[in-house]
Coordinates of C-alpha atoms in Angstrom, one line a residue:
M33 CA 85.5 -25.4 -56.6
K34 CA 82.4 -23.7 -55.3
A35 CA 82.3 -23.3 -51.6
T36 CA 79.4 -22.3 -49.4
L37 CA 78.8 -21.4 -45.8
P38 CA 78.9 -24.4 -43.4
T39 CA 75.3 -25.7 -43.5
S40 CA 73.2 -26.1 -40.4
F41 CA 73.3 -29.9 -40.9
D42 CA 77.2 -29.8 -41.0
R43 CA 77.2 -27.8 -37.8
F44 CA 74.8 -30.2 -36.2
L45 CA 76.8 -33.3 -37.1
F46 CA 80.1 -31.6 -36.0
H47 CA 78.7 -30.8 -32.5
K48 CA 77.3 -34.3 -32.3
G49 CA 80.7 -35.9 -33.1
R50 CA 79.3 -37.3 -36.3
L51 CA 80.8 -35.0 -39.0
F52 CA 83.3 -37.5 -40.3
Q53 CA 84.5 -35.5 -43.3
S54 CA 84.8 -32.2 -41.4
Y55 CA 87.8 -31.3 -43.5
H56 CA 85.4 -30.4 -46.3
T57 CA 83.8 -27.8 -43.9
F58 CA 86.7 -26.5 -41.8
G59 CA 90.0 -25.0 -42.8
A60 CA 91.0 -22.9 -45.7
H61 CA 89.4 -23.8 -49.1
I62 CA 90.2 -22.3 -52.4
C63 CA 86.8 -21.6 -54.1
V64 CA 84.7 -19.2 -56.1
E65 CA 81.9 -17.3 -54.5
N66 CA 79.8 -14.6 -56.2
E67 CA 82.1 -15.1 -59.3
L68 CA 85.1 -14.1 -57.2
S69 CA 88.1 -16.4 -56.7
G70 CA 89.4 -16.6 -53.2
V71 CA 89.5 -18.6 -50.0
R72 CA 86.9 -19.4 -47.4
F73 CA 88.2 -19.9 -43.9
T74 CA 86.1 -21.8 -41.2
L75 CA 87.3 -22.4 -37.6
W76 CA 85.9 -23.7 -34.4
A77 CA 86.9 -21.4 -31.5
P78 CA 83.9 -21.1 -29.1
H79 CA 85.8 -19.2 -26.4
A80 CA 87.2 -16.5 -28.7
R81 CA 86.0 -12.9 -28.6
Q82 CA 87.3 -12.3 -32.1
V83 CA 89.1 -14.3 -34.8
S84 CA 91.0 -12.9 -37.8
V85 CA 93.2 -14.2 -40.6
I86 CA 96.7 -12.9 -40.8
G87 CA 99.3 -13.8 -43.4
D88 CA 101.9 -12.7 -45.9
F89 CA 99.0 -11.3 -48.0
N90 CA 98.2 -8.6 -45.4
D91 CA 101.6 -8.1 -43.8
W92 CA 100.3 -10.1 -40.8
N93 CA 97.9 -7.3 -40.0
S94 CA 94.4 -8.6 -39.0
S95 CA 92.5 -5.4 -39.9
G96 CA 89.9 -6.1 -42.5
F97 CA 90.3 -9.9 -42.3
E98 CA 88.0 -10.7 -39.5
L99 CA 85.9 -13.9 -39.4
K100 CA 82.2 -13.8 -38.6
K101 CA 80.8 -15.8 -35.8
M102 CA 77.9 -17.8 -37.1
N103 CA 76.1 -18.3 -33.8
E104 CA 76.8 -19.2 -30.2
E105 CA 78.2 -22.6 -31.2
G106 CA 81.6 -21.0 -31.7
I107 CA 82.1 -21.6 -35.5
W108 CA 83.7 -18.6 -37.3
T109 CA 83.9 -18.2 -41.1
N110 CA 84.5 -15.7 -43.9
F111 CA 85.4 -15.5 -47.6
F112 CA 88.3 -13.4 -48.8
P113 CA 88.8 -12.8 -52.5
E114 CA 92.2 -12.7 -54.2
L115 CA 93.9 -15.0 -51.7
A116 CA 95.6 -17.8 -53.6
E117 CA 97.4 -21.2 -53.2
L118 CA 100.6 -21.2 -51.2
D119 CA 99.8 -18.0 -49.3
C120 CA 100.9 -18.4 -45.7
Y121 CA 98.4 -17.7 -42.9
K122 CA 97.5 -18.0 -39.2
Y123 CA 94.5 -17.3 -37.1
E124 CA 94.8 -14.3 -34.7
I125 CA 92.5 -15.1 -31.8
L126 CA 91.4 -12.6 -29.2
T127 CA 90.7 -14.6 -26.1
S128 CA 88.1 -14.0 -23.4
N129 CA 90.6 -12.4 -21.1
G130 CA 91.9 -10.0 -23.8
S131 CA 95.1 -12.0 -24.8
I132 CA 96.1 -12.3 -28.5
L133 CA 97.1 -15.8 -29.8
H134 CA 98.6 -16.6 -33.2
K135 CA 97.5 -20.2 -34.1
S136 CA 98.1 -22.5 -37.0
D137 CA 95.0 -23.9 -38.7
P138 CA 94.0 -27.2 -37.1
Y139 CA 92.7 -28.2 -40.5
A140 CA 95.6 -26.9 -42.6
F141 CA 96.5 -29.1 -45.5
Y142 CA 100.1 -27.8 -45.7
S143 CA 102.5 -26.0 -43.4
E144 CA 105.8 -24.1 -43.4
I145 CA 109.0 -26.0 -42.9
R146 CA 110.1 -26.0 -39.3
P147 CA 111.1 -23.9 -37.4
N148 CA 108.5 -21.7 -39.2
T149 CA 104.9 -22.5 -38.1
A150 CA 102.4 -20.8 -40.4
S151 CA 99.8 -22.8 -42.3
I152 CA 99.8 -22.7 -46.1
I153 CA 96.8 -22.5 -48.4
Y154 CA 96.9 -25.6 -50.6
D155 CA 94.5 -27.3 -53.0
L156 CA 94.7 -31.1 -52.5
K157 CA 92.8 -31.9 -55.7
G158 CA 94.5 -32.5 -59.0
Y159 CA 96.8 -35.4 -58.4
D160 CA 96.4 -38.1 -61.1
W161 CA 96.4 -41.4 -59.2
K162 CA 97.4 -44.6 -61.0
D163 CA 96.7 -47.1 -58.3
N164 CA 93.2 -48.3 -59.3
H165 CA 94.5 -51.9 -59.7
W166 CA 95.9 -51.9 -56.2
L167 CA 92.7 -50.5 -54.6
A168 CA 90.6 -53.0 -56.5
K169 CA 92.9 -55.8 -55.4
R170 CA 92.7 -54.5 -51.8
Q171 CA 88.9 -54.7 -51.8
F172 CA 89.0 -58.2 -53.4
N173 CA 91.4 -59.5 -50.7
K174 CA 89.8 -57.8 -47.7
K175 CA 88.3 -61.0 -46.3
K176 CA 91.2 -63.2 -47.3
Q177 CA 94.2 -64.2 -45.1
K178 CA 97.3 -62.8 -46.9
P179 CA 101.0 -62.6 -45.9
M180 CA 101.9 -59.4 -44.0
F181 CA 105.5 -58.5 -43.2
I182 CA 105.8 -54.7 -42.4
Y183 CA 108.9 -52.6 -42.7
E184 CA 108.7 -49.8 -40.1
V185 CA 110.4 -46.6 -41.3
H186 CA 111.3 -43.1 -40.0
L187 CA 111.7 -41.2 -43.3
G188 CA 114.1 -38.7 -41.9
T189 CA 116.7 -41.2 -40.8
W190 CA 116.3 -44.2 -43.2
K191 CA 118.8 -42.6 -45.6
K192 CA 120.1 -39.1 -46.0
K193 CA 122.0 -37.3 -48.7
P194 CA 125.8 -36.8 -48.4
D195 CA 125.2 -33.2 -47.2
G196 CA 122.9 -34.5 -44.5
S197 CA 119.7 -33.2 -46.1
F198 CA 116.5 -35.3 -46.3
Y199 CA 115.4 -37.3 -49.3
T200 CA 112.1 -35.9 -50.6
Y201 CA 108.9 -37.9 -50.9
K202 CA 109.5 -38.1 -54.7
E203 CA 113.1 -39.3 -54.2
L204 CA 111.9 -41.8 -51.6
A205 CA 109.3 -43.1 -54.1
D206 CA 112.3 -44.5 -55.9
E207 CA 114.9 -45.2 -53.2
L208 CA 112.8 -46.6 -50.4
V209 CA 110.0 -48.2 -52.4
N210 CA 112.4 -50.1 -54.7
Y211 CA 114.4 -51.2 -51.6
V212 CA 111.3 -52.5 -49.8
K213 CA 110.0 -54.3 -53.0
E214 CA 113.4 -55.9 -53.6
H215 CA 113.5 -57.0 -49.9
G216 CA 110.1 -58.6 -50.0
F217 CA 108.2 -56.6 -47.4
T218 CA 104.5 -56.4 -48.0
H219 CA 103.9 -53.0 -46.3
I220 CA 105.7 -49.9 -45.2
E221 CA 104.7 -48.4 -41.9
L222 CA 105.7 -44.7 -41.5
L223 CA 106.4 -43.1 -38.2
P224 CA 104.0 -40.1 -38.0
I225 CA 104.3 -37.8 -41.1
Y226 CA 101.7 -35.2 -40.1
E227 CA 103.3 -31.8 -39.2
H228 CA 105.3 -31.7 -36.0
P229 CA 107.8 -29.0 -34.8
F230 CA 110.6 -31.2 -33.4
D231 CA 112.5 -33.7 -35.4
R232 CA 113.4 -35.8 -32.3
S233 CA 109.7 -36.3 -31.4
W234 CA 109.7 -38.5 -34.6
G235 CA 106.2 -37.1 -35.3
Y236 CA 104.5 -38.4 -32.2
Q237 CA 104.0 -34.8 -30.9
G238 CA 102.0 -33.2 -33.7
T239 CA 100.6 -29.8 -34.4
G240 CA 99.1 -30.3 -37.9
Y241 CA 97.0 -33.4 -38.1
Y242 CA 95.8 -32.7 -41.6
S243 CA 99.1 -31.4 -42.9
V244 CA 101.6 -33.9 -44.2
T245 CA 105.0 -32.7 -43.0
S246 CA 106.7 -30.3 -45.4
R247 CA 110.2 -31.6 -44.4
Y248 CA 110.1 -33.9 -47.4
G249 CA 107.9 -32.1 -49.9
T250 CA 104.3 -31.1 -50.7
P251 CA 101.1 -33.1 -50.2
H252 CA 101.0 -34.0 -53.9
D253 CA 104.6 -35.3 -53.5
F254 CA 103.4 -37.6 -50.7
M255 CA 100.5 -38.7 -52.9
A256 CA 103.2 -39.7 -55.5
F257 CA 105.0 -41.7 -52.9
V258 CA 101.9 -43.6 -51.8
D259 CA 101.0 -44.1 -55.5
K260 CA 104.4 -45.6 -56.3
C261 CA 104.1 -47.9 -53.3
H262 CA 100.7 -49.2 -54.6
Q263 CA 101.9 -49.6 -58.1
E264 CA 104.7 -51.8 -56.8
G265 CA 102.3 -53.8 -54.7
I266 CA 103.2 -52.3 -51.3
G267 CA 100.7 -51.1 -48.7
V268 CA 101.2 -47.9 -46.7
I269 CA 100.4 -47.8 -43.0
L270 CA 100.6 -44.6 -41.0
D271 CA 101.5 -44.3 -37.3
W272 CA 98.7 -42.1 -36.0
V273 CA 98.4 -40.5 -32.6
P274 CA 94.8 -39.6 -31.5
G275 CA 95.5 -39.8 -27.8
H276 CA 97.7 -36.7 -27.1
F277 CA 99.2 -33.7 -28.9
C278 CA 102.0 -31.2 -28.8
K279 CA 101.8 -28.2 -26.5
D280 CA 103.7 -25.7 -28.7
A281 CA 102.2 -22.3 -28.7
H282 CA 101.0 -22.3 -32.3
G283 CA 99.3 -25.7 -32.0
L284 CA 96.1 -27.0 -30.6
F285 CA 96.9 -26.4 -26.9
L286 CA 94.6 -23.9 -25.2
F287 CA 93.6 -23.1 -28.8
D288 CA 91.2 -20.2 -28.1
G289 CA 92.7 -19.3 -24.7
E290 CA 90.9 -22.1 -22.8
P291 CA 90.9 -25.9 -23.0
L292 CA 89.3 -26.9 -26.2
Y293 CA 90.8 -30.0 -27.8
E294 CA 92.2 -31.1 -24.4
Y295 CA 90.4 -32.0 -21.1
E296 CA 89.5 -29.1 -18.8
N297 CA 90.7 -30.8 -15.6
G298 CA 94.5 -30.4 -15.3
Y299 CA 95.1 -33.8 -13.8
V300 CA 93.7 -35.6 -16.9
R301 CA 94.7 -32.8 -19.4
E302 CA 98.5 -33.0 -18.8
N303 CA 100.4 -36.0 -20.1
D304 CA 103.4 -35.9 -17.9
V305 CA 105.1 -38.9 -19.5
W306 CA 105.5 -37.2 -22.9
G307 CA 105.0 -33.5 -21.9
T308 CA 101.9 -33.3 -24.1
A309 CA 98.2 -32.7 -23.6
N310 CA 95.6 -35.5 -23.8
F311 CA 92.8 -35.1 -26.3
D312 CA 89.4 -34.8 -24.7
L313 CA 88.0 -37.9 -26.2
G314 CA 84.6 -37.4 -24.6
K315 CA 84.0 -34.1 -26.4
S316 CA 81.9 -34.6 -29.5
E317 CA 83.7 -31.9 -31.6
V318 CA 87.1 -33.6 -30.8
Q319 CA 85.7 -36.9 -32.1
S320 CA 84.6 -35.2 -35.3
F321 CA 88.1 -33.7 -35.7
L322 CA 90.0 -37.0 -35.0
I323 CA 87.7 -39.5 -36.8
S324 CA 87.6 -37.1 -39.8
N325 CA 91.4 -37.1 -39.8
A326 CA 91.5 -40.8 -40.3
V327 CA 89.0 -40.6 -43.1
F328 CA 91.0 -37.7 -44.6
W329 CA 94.1 -39.8 -45.0
M330 CA 92.1 -42.5 -46.6
D331 CA 90.3 -40.1 -48.9
Y332 CA 93.1 -37.9 -50.2
F333 CA 96.1 -40.1 -49.7
H334 CA 94.7 -43.7 -50.3
I335 CA 96.3 -44.9 -47.0
D336 CA 95.9 -48.6 -46.4
G337 CA 96.0 -48.6 -42.6
F338 CA 96.7 -46.9 -39.3
R339 CA 98.8 -48.0 -36.4
V340 CA 97.0 -46.3 -33.5
D341 CA 99.7 -45.2 -31.0
A342 CA 99.5 -45.4 -27.2
V343 CA 96.1 -47.1 -27.0
A344 CA 97.1 -48.2 -23.4
N345 CA 97.4 -44.5 -22.5
M346 CA 93.9 -43.8 -23.8
L347 CA 92.2 -46.8 -22.2
F348 CA 93.7 -46.5 -18.7
W349 CA 94.6 -43.5 -16.6
D350 CA 94.0 -41.5 -13.4
M351 CA 90.7 -40.1 -14.3
H352 CA 89.9 -38.7 -10.9
G353 CA 93.2 -37.4 -9.7
D354 CA 93.3 -39.9 -6.7
G355 CA 96.3 -41.9 -7.9
N356 CA 94.3 -44.9 -9.1
I357 CA 94.1 -46.1 -12.6
Y358 CA 90.6 -46.5 -14.2
P359 CA 89.3 -47.5 -17.6
N360 CA 88.6 -44.4 -19.7
E361 CA 85.0 -44.8 -20.9
Y362 CA 85.4 -41.9 -23.3
A363 CA 88.3 -43.7 -25.0
V364 CA 86.3 -46.8 -25.4
E365 CA 83.5 -44.9 -27.1
F366 CA 85.9 -43.0 -29.3
L367 CA 87.8 -46.1 -30.4
Q368 CA 84.6 -48.0 -31.3
N369 CA 83.3 -44.9 -33.2
L370 CA 86.7 -44.6 -35.0
N371 CA 86.8 -48.3 -36.1
Q372 CA 83.1 -48.4 -37.0
T373 CA 83.5 -45.3 -39.2
I374 CA 86.7 -46.5 -40.9
K375 CA 85.0 -49.7 -41.7
H376 CA 81.9 -47.8 -43.0
F377 CA 84.1 -45.9 -45.4
D378 CA 86.4 -48.8 -46.4
E379 CA 86.4 -52.3 -44.9
S380 CA 89.8 -53.1 -46.4
V381 CA 91.7 -50.5 -44.3
L382 CA 93.7 -51.8 -41.4
V383 CA 93.4 -50.4 -37.9
I384 CA 96.2 -51.7 -35.6
A385 CA 96.2 -51.1 -31.8
E386 CA 99.5 -50.5 -30.2
D387 CA 98.2 -51.7 -26.9
S388 CA 100.3 -53.2 -24.1
T389 CA 97.4 -53.8 -21.7
D390 CA 95.3 -57.0 -21.1
W391 CA 92.2 -55.3 -22.4
S392 CA 90.1 -58.1 -23.9
N393 CA 88.5 -58.2 -27.3
V394 CA 90.6 -55.4 -28.9
T395 CA 90.2 -57.0 -32.3
K396 CA 86.7 -58.4 -31.8
P397 CA 83.8 -56.8 -33.7
I398 CA 82.0 -54.0 -31.9
N399 CA 78.7 -55.8 -32.0
E400 CA 80.4 -58.6 -30.0
G401 CA 81.6 -56.2 -27.3
G402 CA 85.0 -55.6 -28.9
L403 CA 86.9 -52.4 -29.8
G404 CA 86.8 -53.2 -33.5
F405 CA 90.5 -53.0 -34.4
T406 CA 91.7 -55.3 -37.2
H407 CA 95.0 -56.1 -35.4
K408 CA 96.8 -55.6 -32.1
W409 CA 100.5 -55.5 -31.5
N410 CA 101.6 -58.5 -29.4
M411 CA 103.7 -56.6 -26.9
G412 CA 103.8 -59.6 -24.5
W413 CA 105.3 -61.8 -27.1
M414 CA 107.9 -59.2 -28.0
N415 CA 108.9 -58.5 -24.4
D416 CA 109.2 -62.2 -23.5
V417 CA 111.2 -63.2 -26.6
L418 CA 113.7 -60.3 -26.3
E419 CA 114.1 -61.0 -22.6
Y420 CA 114.9 -64.7 -23.4
M421 CA 117.2 -63.9 -26.3
Q422 CA 119.3 -61.6 -24.1
K423 CA 120.1 -64.5 -21.7
E424 CA 123.3 -66.4 -22.1
S425 CA 122.9 -69.8 -23.8
D426 CA 123.6 -71.8 -20.6
E427 CA 120.9 -69.8 -18.7
R428 CA 118.1 -70.2 -21.2
D429 CA 116.8 -73.5 -19.8
K430 CA 115.4 -71.6 -16.8
W431 CA 113.5 -69.2 -19.0
H432 CA 112.2 -71.6 -21.6
H433 CA 108.6 -70.7 -20.7
L434 CA 109.1 -67.2 -22.2
M435 CA 109.2 -68.8 -25.6
T436 CA 106.1 -71.0 -25.3
F437 CA 103.8 -68.9 -23.2
S438 CA 102.5 -66.8 -26.2
M439 CA 100.8 -69.9 -27.7
I440 CA 98.4 -69.9 -24.7
Y441 CA 96.8 -66.6 -26.0
A442 CA 98.0 -66.5 -29.6
Y443 CA 94.5 -66.7 -31.0
S444 CA 92.7 -64.5 -28.5
E445 CA 93.3 -61.5 -30.8
K446 CA 94.5 -60.9 -34.3
F447 CA 98.1 -60.2 -33.5
I448 CA 101.1 -58.5 -35.2
L449 CA 104.5 -59.5 -33.8
P450 CA 106.5 -56.2 -33.6
F451 CA 110.2 -55.5 -33.3
S452 CA 109.7 -51.8 -33.6
H453 CA 111.7 -48.6 -33.1
D454 CA 110.9 -48.6 -29.4
E455 CA 113.1 -51.6 -28.9
V456 CA 116.2 -50.2 -30.5
V457 CA 116.5 -46.7 -29.0
H458 CA 117.2 -45.0 -25.7
G459 CA 120.0 -47.3 -24.6
K460 CA 118.1 -50.6 -25.4
R461 CA 120.6 -51.5 -28.1
S462 CA 120.0 -52.8 -31.6
L463 CA 118.5 -56.3 -32.1
L464 CA 121.9 -57.5 -33.1
N465 CA 123.6 -56.1 -30.1
K466 CA 121.0 -57.5 -27.7
M467 CA 122.3 -61.0 -28.7
P468 CA 124.9 -62.5 -26.3
G469 CA 128.1 -64.2 -27.3
S470 CA 130.8 -63.7 -29.9
Y471 CA 130.5 -61.6 -33.1
E472 CA 129.5 -64.6 -35.2
E473 CA 127.1 -65.9 -32.5
K474 CA 125.3 -62.5 -32.4
F475 CA 124.5 -62.8 -36.1
A476 CA 123.5 -66.5 -35.8
Q477 CA 121.1 -65.6 -33.0
L478 CA 119.7 -62.6 -35.0
R479 CA 119.0 -64.9 -37.9
L480 CA 117.4 -67.4 -35.5
L481 CA 115.3 -64.6 -33.9
L482 CA 114.0 -63.4 -37.3
G483 CA 113.3 -67.0 -38.3
F484 CA 111.4 -67.7 -35.1
M485 CA 109.3 -64.6 -35.7
T486 CA 108.6 -65.6 -39.3
A487 CA 107.3 -69.1 -38.2
H488 CA 105.3 -67.9 -35.1
P489 CA 101.6 -67.2 -35.7
G490 CA 100.9 -63.6 -36.3
E491 CA 101.7 -61.0 -38.9
K492 CA 105.2 -59.4 -38.6
L493 CA 106.8 -55.9 -38.2
L494 CA 110.5 -55.1 -38.3
F495 CA 112.1 -51.7 -37.8
M496 CA 114.5 -50.4 -40.4
G497 CA 118.1 -51.4 -40.1
S498 CA 117.4 -54.7 -38.3
E499 CA 117.3 -56.5 -41.7
F500 CA 121.1 -56.0 -42.2
G501 CA 122.1 -56.2 -38.6
Q502 CA 122.5 -52.5 -37.6
F503 CA 125.0 -52.8 -34.8
D504 CA 124.4 -49.4 -33.1
E505 CA 120.9 -48.7 -31.8
W506 CA 118.8 -46.3 -33.8
K507 CA 120.5 -42.9 -34.1
D508 CA 117.5 -40.6 -34.5
L509 CA 119.5 -37.7 -36.0
D510 CA 121.5 -39.8 -38.4
D511 CA 120.7 -42.2 -41.2
L512 CA 121.2 -46.0 -41.0
D513 CA 124.7 -47.4 -41.1
W514 CA 124.6 -48.4 -44.8
K515 CA 128.3 -48.7 -44.9
L516 CA 128.0 -51.9 -42.9
L517 CA 126.8 -53.6 -46.1
N518 CA 130.5 -53.5 -47.2
Y519 CA 131.2 -56.0 -44.4
G520 CA 130.7 -59.7 -45.0
M521 CA 128.5 -60.6 -42.0
H522 CA 126.2 -57.6 -42.5
S523 CA 125.9 -58.3 -46.2
A524 CA 125.1 -61.9 -45.5
M525 CA 122.5 -60.9 -42.9
H526 CA 121.0 -58.6 -45.6
E527 CA 120.7 -61.6 -47.9
Y528 CA 119.3 -63.8 -45.1
S529 CA 116.5 -61.4 -44.3
K530 CA 115.5 -61.3 -48.0
A531 CA 115.5 -65.1 -48.1
V532 CA 113.4 -65.5 -44.9
L533 CA 110.8 -63.0 -46.3
E534 CA 110.7 -65.0 -49.5
L535 CA 110.2 -68.2 -47.5
Y536 CA 107.4 -66.5 -45.6
R537 CA 105.6 -65.2 -48.6
N538 CA 105.9 -68.4 -50.7
E539 CA 104.9 -70.9 -48.0
P540 CA 101.1 -70.6 -47.2
A541 CA 101.6 -72.6 -44.0
F542 CA 103.2 -69.5 -42.5
W543 CA 100.1 -67.3 -43.0
E544 CA 97.2 -69.1 -44.6
C545 CA 95.7 -70.3 -41.3
D546 CA 97.5 -67.7 -39.1
D547 CA 94.4 -66.8 -37.1
I548 CA 93.1 -70.2 -36.3
Q549 CA 94.4 -72.8 -33.9
D550 CA 94.4 -75.5 -36.6
G551 CA 97.3 -73.7 -38.2
F552 CA 99.8 -74.6 -35.4
E553 CA 100.7 -77.8 -33.5
W554 CA 103.5 -78.3 -31.0
I555 CA 105.7 -81.4 -31.6
E556 CA 107.9 -80.7 -28.6
P557 CA 107.5 -77.5 -26.6
N558 CA 109.2 -78.6 -23.4
N559 CA 112.8 -79.3 -24.3
A560 CA 114.2 -76.6 -22.0
H561 CA 117.4 -78.6 -21.4
Q562 CA 118.5 -78.5 -25.0
K563 CA 116.8 -75.1 -25.7
I564 CA 114.9 -76.5 -28.7
L565 CA 111.4 -75.8 -29.9
L566 CA 109.7 -78.1 -32.4
F567 CA 106.4 -77.3 -34.0
I568 CA 104.3 -77.6 -37.2
R569 CA 102.8 -74.8 -39.2
K570 CA 99.9 -75.9 -41.4
G571 CA 98.2 -74.5 -44.4
K572 CA 94.8 -75.5 -45.9
V573 CA 96.5 -78.3 -47.8
D574 CA 98.3 -81.1 -46.0
D575 CA 101.2 -80.9 -48.4
D576 CA 101.9 -77.3 -47.4
S577 CA 102.7 -78.2 -43.7
L578 CA 106.1 -77.3 -42.4
I579 CA 108.2 -78.8 -39.6
V580 CA 110.0 -76.0 -37.8
I581 CA 113.1 -76.5 -35.5
C582 CA 114.5 -73.6 -33.5
N583 CA 117.8 -74.3 -31.6
F584 CA 118.4 -71.6 -29.0
S585 CA 121.6 -73.2 -27.7
S586 CA 125.2 -73.0 -28.8
Q587 CA 125.3 -76.8 -29.2
Q588 CA 125.2 -78.7 -32.4
Y589 CA 123.0 -81.8 -32.4
D590 CA 123.8 -84.8 -34.6
N591 CA 121.4 -87.7 -35.3
Y592 CA 118.6 -85.8 -33.6
K593 CA 115.2 -87.5 -33.7
I594 CA 112.0 -85.6 -34.3
G595 CA 108.5 -86.8 -34.6
V596 CA 106.5 -86.1 -37.7
P597 CA 102.8 -86.7 -38.4
I598 CA 103.0 -88.1 -42.0
D599 CA 105.1 -90.8 -43.5
G600 CA 107.2 -89.8 -46.5
T601 CA 110.3 -88.1 -47.8
Y602 CA 111.3 -84.7 -46.3
C603 CA 113.8 -82.1 -47.4
E604 CA 115.5 -79.3 -45.5
L605 CA 113.6 -76.4 -47.1
F606 CA 115.4 -73.7 -45.2
S607 CA 118.3 -73.3 -42.8
S608 CA 119.7 -70.1 -41.2
D609 CA 123.1 -71.8 -40.9
I610 CA 124.1 -72.0 -44.5
D611 CA 127.3 -70.2 -45.5
I612 CA 125.8 -67.6 -47.8
Y613 CA 123.9 -66.3 -44.7
G614 CA 127.1 -66.2 -42.6
G615 CA 126.5 -69.6 -41.0
S616 CA 128.8 -72.6 -40.6
G617 CA 127.4 -74.4 -43.6
M618 CA 126.1 -77.4 -41.7
R619 CA 123.4 -79.1 -43.8
N620 CA 121.2 -82.1 -43.8
K621 CA 121.3 -84.4 -46.7
R622 CA 119.0 -83.5 -49.6
Y623 CA 116.3 -86.1 -48.9
I624 CA 115.4 -87.8 -45.6
S625 CA 112.9 -90.6 -45.3
S626 CA 110.8 -91.0 -42.2
H627 CA 110.7 -94.1 -40.1
S628 CA 107.5 -95.7 -38.9
T629 CA 108.5 -95.5 -35.2
P630 CA 106.4 -93.2 -33.1
Y631 CA 108.2 -90.3 -31.5
H632 CA 107.2 -87.0 -29.8
R633 CA 103.6 -88.3 -29.8
Q634 CA 103.7 -88.4 -33.6
P635 CA 103.4 -91.7 -35.6
Y636 CA 106.7 -91.3 -37.5
Q637 CA 110.1 -89.9 -37.0
L638 CA 113.0 -88.3 -38.8
E639 CA 116.7 -88.3 -37.9
I640 CA 118.4 -85.0 -38.6
C641 CA 121.3 -82.7 -37.6
I642 CA 120.6 -79.3 -36.0
P643 CA 123.3 -76.5 -36.1
P644 CA 123.8 -74.3 -33.1
Y645 CA 121.6 -71.2 -32.9
A646 CA 119.7 -72.3 -36.0
F647 CA 116.3 -71.9 -37.5
V648 CA 115.6 -74.9 -39.8
V649 CA 112.5 -75.8 -41.7
F650 CA 111.6 -79.2 -43.2
K651 CA 108.8 -80.0 -45.7
R652 CA 107.4 -83.3 -46.9
I653 CA 107.9 -83.5 -50.6
R654 CA 107.7 -85.6 -53.7
R655 CA 111.2 -86.7 -54.5
E656 CA 111.2 -85.1 -57.9
R657 CA 110.2 -81.7 -56.5
H658 CA 112.8 -79.0 -57.0
N659 CA 113.8 -77.4 -53.7
A660 CA 114.4 -73.8 -54.4
Y661 CA 115.5 -72.9 -50.9
A662 CA 118.0 -75.6 -50.5
Q663 CA 120.2 -74.6 -53.5

């Protein structure tokens, strides 16, 4: 490609926080200038006295490889012929106090494998994408309500080779993508895959925001992974961390010897919780850097969405060092600019807030006073449900409100229901091992938990391993306990999670009206004594409506009456208690006719049996209809 000096307009937009494709201007770009092939380097380092490029091409000696300062704005640039793709490099920065720093390129497209920290010259162009059908379909469906059940994955510990080494992006394009497709998930969400120095940070403490981690291969290899996902009908969501960054010496921290990407004041700069530095979200150049980064992943890697990490940490903190928590006006402006820009480039891209606060209108449009996210994680629902499920069966009646409270606010935002990695690590135990009771009861309650999540309004997210009942909590240095699939209950749990995802995808009532109150109706929310919830999920067509029964007790109920809104014949469409899922095999008869006797404030009633710790779904059908789930 032909590269030129950064234009005055580029520089103007960058300093105004409006250069949203700044990766075309900054970084190391292979190009031809004056008929010479080489690389142009451009860097923002306003406090530096001198900037040079060092690398394996000059034996890490900066002499003769100095960048030129364009003006007092602090942008440095130069072109060096004969440098080529895959050459390693860093910036040598002479600070205002005479110190010398060796820094990785903030805009590097590729990096050395840890523990090495140099940037690598890389040409992102040239990959032959084959996902045109997916991208066109994504645009067509952007205004439509579609099923979304996300599989959250940490690539380094999902599965490892026998020698303990990582699967590559190309290998994961077969192993992981085929697994996710077979299981029925609609999206993969990846824990951060930009470059980071420490495996056990899981990517949340990054140093190379434009550099897909080299642990698993090259940028083109990651493109191949995303491409395969799209060809198989699976969306890709990235965990993305624009709030704080790693303080390792080669990274962004005190980049040119003084605070640059971080706040100047120490009490807001230092993030003591994670040992990181907070991005200065009020600095226009930092907004150009971060918002461009989201556009970059969309542009070069066809990413379908972002889960924005730690939104609560951005929105509220001690801004004045007085011990009081205040709203961060800079974060609000940044998040609105971010969401507005992503929408400008592609309205079909998801932007999901991991926000545990009560900040209102997170998913409302910006022109209505909202932050403009497409979705928000429902952390309140997750905390309430897991607190309830960890109670012994005979104690749950006192905590029944935890299972119903979410419906008071379920439509205040566009929610995703998350059972994420955060809930199965650091001594919190796996989902299976959170369940009380005997070995069999733990599995029954995990099946019930996943069923309840499936039926509750909101899109869904499940962390890897939960689908087959990982018994140990997430071991972030080892892969999942795949050997458990050789044991009957885990194998049955694996089949159950596939079946419940198939039920979710095939029944429009579970997702078609997911964001409107007309899609849900309580039949009986207050039966705390028997620990039973009864409700209706509705689609746009009456025949699609489903009757959902969740029994959170260890008791079996025979001849149990439930109210139903429509007269007719009903079948047990789904039950978590059948034997192939590890249950007792208790079933209702194939067809059950309603009685014209009002019950539960409904005009008709059914008489059914309910297994212990069971998730059961009934549907009104024509007698001749084949019941695929009841076989």
